[in-house]
Amino acid sequence: MVERLQNYIDGRWQDSTAAEWLDVENPATQEVLAQVPLSAAGDVEQAAQAAAVAFQSWRRVPPNDRVQYLFHLKRLLDENLEDLAQTITLECGKTLGESRGELRRAIENVEVACGIPMLMQGDVLEDVARGIDEMMIRQPLGVAAAIAPFNFPGMIPFWFFPYAIACGNTYLLKPSEKVPLTMYKVMRLIEQTGIPAGVVNLVNGGKEAVDAILEHPAIRAISFVGSSPVAKYVYQQAAAHGKRVQCQGGAKNPIIILPDADVEMTTKITLDSAFGCAGQRCLAASLMVTVGQAKQPFTEAIADGAKSRVVGSGLESGVQMGPVINHASRERIEGLVDQGLEEGANVLVDGRQPNISGYEQGSFVRPTLLQDVRPDSRIAQTEIFGPVLGMLHVETIEEAIALVNSGHWGNMACLFTSSGAAARKFRYDAEAGNIGINIGVAAPMAFFPFSGWKESFFGDLHGQGRHAVEFFTQTKVVVERWFQDWTRQF
Ligand code: NAD
């Protein structure tokens, strides 16, 4: 019997009232790891109520006491990093090195949120008029919720909940139903910190749970990360229900390579960006644009690197790329490659239908390179979310920047060059929220906002750092005057 996952509500593990359960599968083998409930609206209702009640006392806990639970959680995450990394690799497929890396980024967010006693401070100005002082205070909102995607089960919830609870909010977390095991384990660690019941709640589920979160009157703020169509839906529905909302969506990230870029480093970094996590990163390079003389040397080097990438189970040492999340995703990716070929692209390295010895049942796609991709083709504009790199060529940096800016996505754009002037022009003109200069995955550290633009982000304040503190607090301005009566006896 495989384990049936529970929800964690009001400090207790409890069975979901779900009518439907899904198998959680290891994408490298299709082994069933557990069953996850598609929780019903009633489960969300219970969690939201528990969080609303807990908020009344949690907001009164001094910030420096609230962060003690986060210091404790950081220690537990460090101690359990290896076990959590194994779990991420088992349910998500990425290599163990990638799983460890994402956990370190998660822990970084806990560390930053531990600075809340300073980050949450307001502003005061004396004598805005004679004898009148004015202050701006930050107060928590109430109950906040996160809806997470499958590709970073151990990191993405941490862009939000440590800041939310440190600011005095209470929380409801809904992981992706494809990868619920990692947060299941993290929730057990949160429980070990002794944090009061109802402050953090976990509800497993899919669309029904999301819709219940969107509609619940006690939930004041929602953070979403996932595909752009769902991001737009969540953004609209949350706004229609009067909630504060931030939604990070999909991407199609171009890497521009100038002829003066370092061949060895640029090739290594581009391969890591395109094929790391099997291309299932919202900051994966998915379009490589060579400029002028860069075409021939970089095309050859990238093709060699793509062919020699070691693909297999993420648990095995030496493996550089694991499977994609499931068979449906593999079929979708291969279908998009077929479509690219119909649109006139040529396949330089073909990773479709691979045979991975010992993992014949796995959802594998090998690194794939498509050459001569037209900028206006669907393949150039559709997020593939797999190990497929489209290759384009232009003659000038101006054309390259125009190509970047013509896309409807805006998560990341990168430039490889040894020219400071070219780098400055790119940084200044490229329309994307995360820019890499000789960097292939321009993921902001926890103390900077994760700044998607255009169709890659719906909202105003982003995840992480100061933006998170602003998102999870509401400002109150107090204008204060005291009449002086020094003759009064106390
Ligand atoms: P997804 O949109 O399918 O699912 C995300 C979440 O939404 C899940 O929790 C899921 O249960 C829920 N959901 C799915 N369909 C829904 C619906 N119709 N109504 C309500 N809720 C629904 O995304 P995914 O496949 O899990 O994740 C991959 C996507 O996430 C990619 O597009 C990737 O680019 C994006 N992503 C973006 C960022 C970023 O920072 N911009 C980071 C990671 C992933």
Coordinates of N, CA, C and O in Angstrom, one line a residue, residues 3-92:
E3 N 1.6 5.3 0.6 CA 1.1 6.2 1.6 C 0.1 7.2 0.9 O 0.3 7.7 -0.2
R4 N -1.0 7.4 1.6 CA -2.0 8.5 1.2 C -1.7 9.7 2.0 O -1.8 9.7 3.2
L5 N -1.4 10.8 1.3 CA -0.9 12.0 2.0 C -2.1 12.7 2.7 O -3.2 12.7 2.2
Q6 N -1.8 13.3 3.8 CA -2.8 14.1 4.5 C -2.6 15.6 4.3 O -1.6 16.0 3.7
N7 N -3.5 16.3 4.9 CA -3.3 17.8 5.0 C -2.9 18.1 6.4 O -3.1 17.3 7.3
Y8 N -2.3 19.3 6.5 CA -1.9 19.8 7.9 C -2.6 21.0 8.2 O -2.4 22.1 7.6
I9 N -3.6 20.9 9.1 CA -4.5 22.0 9.4 C -4.6 22.3 10.9 O -4.9 21.3 11.6
D10 N -4.4 23.5 11.3 CA -4.5 23.8 12.7 C -3.7 23.0 13.6 O -4.1 22.5 14.7
G11 N -2.4 22.7 13.1 CA -1.5 22.0 14.0 C -1.7 20.5 14.0 O -1.1 19.8 14.9
R12 N -2.6 20.0 13.1 CA -2.8 18.5 13.1 C -2.8 18.0 11.7 O -3.2 18.6 10.8
W13 N -2.3 16.7 11.6 CA -2.3 16.0 10.3 C -3.7 15.4 10.2 O -4.2 14.8 11.2
Q14 N -4.4 15.6 9.1 CA -5.7 15.1 9.0 C -6.1 14.6 7.6 O -5.5 15.1 6.6
D15 N -7.0 13.7 7.4 CA -7.4 13.2 6.1 C -8.1 14.2 5.4 O -8.9 15.0 5.9
S16 N -7.9 14.2 4.1 CA -8.6 15.1 3.2 C -10.0 14.6 2.9 O -10.2 13.4 3.0
T17 N -10.9 15.4 2.6 CA -12.2 15.0 2.2 C -12.3 14.8 0.7 O -13.4 14.7 0.2
A18 N -11.2 14.7 0.0 CA -11.1 14.6 -1.4 C -12.0 13.4 -2.0 O -12.0 12.3 -1.3
A19 N -12.6 13.6 -3.1 CA -13.3 12.5 -3.8 C -12.3 11.8 -4.7 O -12.5 10.7 -5.2
E20 N -11.2 12.5 -5.1 CA -10.3 12.0 -6.1 C -8.8 12.1 -5.6 O -8.5 13.0 -4.9
W21 N -8.1 11.0 -5.9 CA -6.7 11.0 -5.5 C -5.8 10.7 -6.7 O -6.2 10.0 -7.6
L22 N -4.6 11.3 -6.8 CA -3.7 11.0 -7.9 C -2.5 10.3 -7.4 O -2.0 10.5 -6.3
D23 N -1.9 9.5 -8.3 CA -0.6 8.9 -8.0 C 0.5 9.9 -8.2 O 0.5 10.7 -9.1
V24 N 1.4 9.9 -7.2 CA 2.6 10.7 -7.3 C 3.7 9.7 -7.9 O 4.0 8.8 -7.2
E25 N 4.3 10.0 -9.0 CA 5.2 9.1 -9.7 C 6.6 9.6 -9.8 O 6.8 10.8 -10.0
N26 N 7.5 8.7 -9.7 CA 8.9 9.0 -10.0 C 9.1 9.1 -11.5 O 8.9 8.1 -12.2
P27 N 9.4 10.3 -12.0 CA 9.4 10.4 -13.5 C 10.5 9.6 -14.2 O 10.4 9.3 -15.4
A28 N 11.5 9.1 -13.4 CA 12.6 8.3 -14.0 C 12.1 6.9 -14.2 O 12.7 6.1 -15.0
T29 N 11.2 6.4 -13.4 CA 10.8 5.0 -13.4 C 9.3 4.7 -13.5 O 8.9 3.6 -13.7
Q30 N 8.5 5.7 -13.2 CA 7.0 5.6 -13.1 C 6.6 4.8 -11.8 O 5.4 4.5 -11.7
E31 N 7.5 4.6 -10.9 CA 7.1 4.0 -9.7 C 6.2 4.9 -8.9 O 6.4 6.1 -8.9
V32 N 5.1 4.4 -8.3 CA 4.2 5.2 -7.6 C 4.8 5.4 -6.2 O 5.1 4.5 -5.4
L33 N 5.0 6.7 -5.8 CA 5.6 7.0 -4.5 C 4.6 7.3 -3.4 O 4.9 7.1 -2.3
A34 N 3.4 7.8 -3.8 CA 2.4 8.1 -2.8 C 1.1 8.4 -3.6 O 1.1 8.5 -4.8
Q35 N 0.1 8.7 -2.8 CA -1.2 9.2 -3.5 C -1.5 10.5 -2.8 O -1.4 10.7 -1.6
V36 N -1.8 11.5 -3.7 CA -2.1 12.8 -3.2 C -3.6 13.1 -3.4 O -4.2 12.8 -4.4
P37 N -4.2 13.7 -2.4 CA -5.7 14.0 -2.5 C -5.9 15.3 -3.3 O -5.1 16.2 -3.2
L38 N -6.9 15.3 -4.1 CA -7.3 16.6 -4.7 C -8.4 17.2 -3.8 O -9.6 17.0 -3.9
S39 N -7.9 17.9 -2.8 CA -8.7 18.3 -1.7 C -9.9 19.1 -2.1 O -9.8 19.9 -3.1
A40 N -11.0 19.1 -1.3 CA -12.2 19.7 -1.7 C -12.2 21.1 -1.0 O -11.4 21.5 -0.2
A41 N -13.2 21.9 -1.5 CA -13.3 23.3 -0.9 C -13.5 23.3 0.6 O -12.9 24.2 1.3
G42 N -14.1 22.2 1.1 CA -14.2 22.2 2.6 C -12.9 22.1 3.3 O -12.8 22.6 4.4
D43 N -11.9 21.4 2.7 CA -10.6 21.4 3.3 C -10.0 22.7 3.4 O -9.3 23.1 4.4
V44 N -10.1 23.5 2.3 CA -9.6 24.8 2.2 C -10.3 25.7 3.3 O -9.6 26.5 4.0
E45 N -11.6 25.6 3.4 CA -12.4 26.3 4.3 C -11.8 26.1 5.7 O -11.6 27.1 6.5
Q46 N -11.6 24.9 6.1 CA -11.1 24.5 7.4 C -9.7 25.2 7.7 O -9.5 25.8 8.7
A47 N -8.9 25.1 6.7 CA -7.5 25.6 6.8 C -7.6 27.2 6.9 O -6.9 27.8 7.7
A48 N -8.4 27.8 6.1 CA -8.5 29.3 6.1 C -9.0 29.7 7.4 O -8.6 30.7 8.0
Q49 N -10.0 29.0 8.0 CA -10.6 29.4 9.3 C -9.6 29.2 10.4 O -9.4 30.1 11.2
A50 N -8.8 28.1 10.3 CA -7.8 27.9 11.4 C -6.7 29.0 11.3 O -6.3 29.6 12.3
A51 N -6.4 29.4 10.1 CA -5.4 30.4 9.9 C -5.9 31.8 10.4 O -5.2 32.6 11.0
A52 N -7.2 32.0 10.1 CA -7.8 33.3 10.5 C -7.8 33.4 12.1 O -7.6 34.5 12.6
V53 N -8.1 32.3 12.7 CA -8.1 32.3 14.2 C -6.7 32.5 14.7 O -6.5 33.4 15.6
A54 N -5.8 31.8 14.1 CA -4.4 31.9 14.6 C -3.8 33.3 14.4 O -3.0 33.7 15.2
F55 N -4.3 33.9 13.4 CA -3.8 35.3 13.1 C -4.0 36.2 14.3 O -3.1 37.1 14.6
Q56 N -5.1 36.1 15.0 CA -5.4 37.0 16.1 C -4.3 37.0 17.1 O -4.0 38.1 17.7
S57 N -3.7 35.9 17.4 CA -2.7 35.9 18.4 C -1.3 36.0 17.8 O -0.4 36.6 18.4
W58 N -1.1 35.4 16.6 CA 0.2 35.4 16.0 C 0.7 36.8 15.7 O 1.9 37.2 15.8
R59 N -0.2 37.7 15.3 CA 0.2 39.1 14.9 C 0.7 39.8 16.2 O 1.4 40.8 16.1
R60 N 0.3 39.3 17.3 CA 0.7 40.0 18.6 C 2.1 39.5 19.1 O 2.6 40.0 20.1
V61 N 2.5 38.4 18.5 CA 3.9 37.9 18.9 C 4.9 38.8 18.4 O 4.9 39.2 17.2
P62 N 5.8 39.3 19.2 CA 6.8 40.3 18.7 C 7.6 39.8 17.6 O 7.9 38.6 17.6
P63 N 7.9 40.6 16.6 CA 8.7 40.1 15.4 C 9.9 39.3 15.8 O 10.3 38.3 15.1
N64 N 10.7 39.8 16.8 CA 11.9 39.1 17.1 C 11.6 37.7 17.7 O 12.5 36.8 17.7
D65 N 10.4 37.5 18.3 CA 10.1 36.2 18.8 C 9.6 35.3 17.6 O 9.9 34.1 17.5
R66 N 8.8 36.0 16.7 CA 8.4 35.2 15.5 C 9.5 34.6 14.7 O 9.5 33.5 14.3
V67 N 10.6 35.4 14.5 CA 11.7 34.8 13.7 C 12.5 33.7 14.4 O 13.2 33.0 13.7
Q68 N 12.3 33.6 15.7 CA 13.0 32.5 16.3 C 12.6 31.1 15.7 O 13.4 30.2 15.6
Y69 N 11.3 31.0 15.3 CA 10.8 29.8 14.7 C 11.5 29.6 13.3 O 11.8 28.5 12.9
L70 N 11.8 30.7 12.7 CA 12.5 30.6 11.4 C 14.0 30.2 11.6 O 14.6 29.5 10.8
F71 N 14.6 30.8 12.6 CA 16.0 30.4 12.9 C 16.0 28.8 13.1 O 16.9 28.1 12.6
H72 N 15.0 28.4 13.9 CA 15.0 26.9 14.2 C 14.7 26.1 12.9 O 15.4 25.1 12.6
L73 N 13.8 26.7 12.0 CA 13.5 26.0 10.7 C 14.8 25.9 9.9 O 15.1 24.9 9.2
K74 N 15.6 27.0 9.8 CA 16.8 27.0 9.0 C 17.7 25.9 9.5 O 18.3 25.2 8.7
R75 N 17.8 25.7 10.8 CA 18.7 24.7 11.3 C 18.2 23.3 10.9 O 19.0 22.4 10.4
L76 N 16.9 23.1 11.0 CA 16.3 21.8 10.6 C 16.5 21.6 9.1 O 16.7 20.4 8.7
L77 N 16.3 22.6 8.3 CA 16.5 22.4 6.9 C 17.9 22.0 6.5 O 18.2 21.2 5.7
D78 N 18.9 22.7 7.2 CA 20.3 22.4 7.0 C 20.5 20.9 7.4 O 21.2 20.1 6.6
E79 N 20.0 20.5 8.5 CA 20.3 19.1 9.0 C 19.6 18.1 8.1 O 20.1 16.9 8.0
N80 N 18.5 18.4 7.5 CA 17.7 17.5 6.7 C 17.9 17.7 5.2 O 17.1 17.1 4.4
L81 N 18.9 18.5 4.8 CA 19.0 18.8 3.4 C 19.2 17.6 2.5 O 18.5 17.5 1.4
E82 N 19.9 16.6 2.9 CA 20.2 15.5 2.0 C 18.9 14.7 1.8 O 18.6 14.2 0.7
D83 N 18.1 14.5 2.9 CA 16.9 13.7 2.8 C 15.9 14.5 1.9 O 15.2 13.9 1.0
L84 N 15.8 15.8 2.0 CA 14.9 16.6 1.2 C 15.3 16.6 -0.2 O 14.5 16.5 -1.2
A85 N 16.7 16.6 -0.5 CA 17.2 16.6 -1.9 C 16.8 15.3 -2.5 O 16.4 15.3 -3.7
Q86 N 16.9 14.2 -1.8 CA 16.5 12.9 -2.4 C 15.0 12.9 -2.8 O 14.7 12.4 -3.8
T87 N 14.2 13.5 -1.9 CA 12.8 13.6 -2.2 C 12.5 14.4 -3.4 O 11.7 14.0 -4.2
I88 N 13.1 15.5 -3.5 CA 12.9 16.4 -4.7 C 13.3 15.6 -6.0 O 12.5 15.5 -7.0
T89 N 14.4 14.9 -5.9 CA 14.9 14.2 -7.1 C 13.9 13.0 -7.4 O 13.6 12.8 -8.6
L90 N 13.4 12.3 -6.4 CA 12.5 11.2 -6.6 C 11.2 11.7 -7.3 O 10.8 11.0 -8.2
E91 N 10.7 12.8 -6.8 CA 9.3 13.1 -7.3 C 9.4 14.1 -8.5 O 8.4 14.2 -9.3
C92 N 10.5 14.8 -8.7 CA 10.6 15.8 -9.7 C 11.6 15.4 -10.8 O 11.5 15.9 -11.9

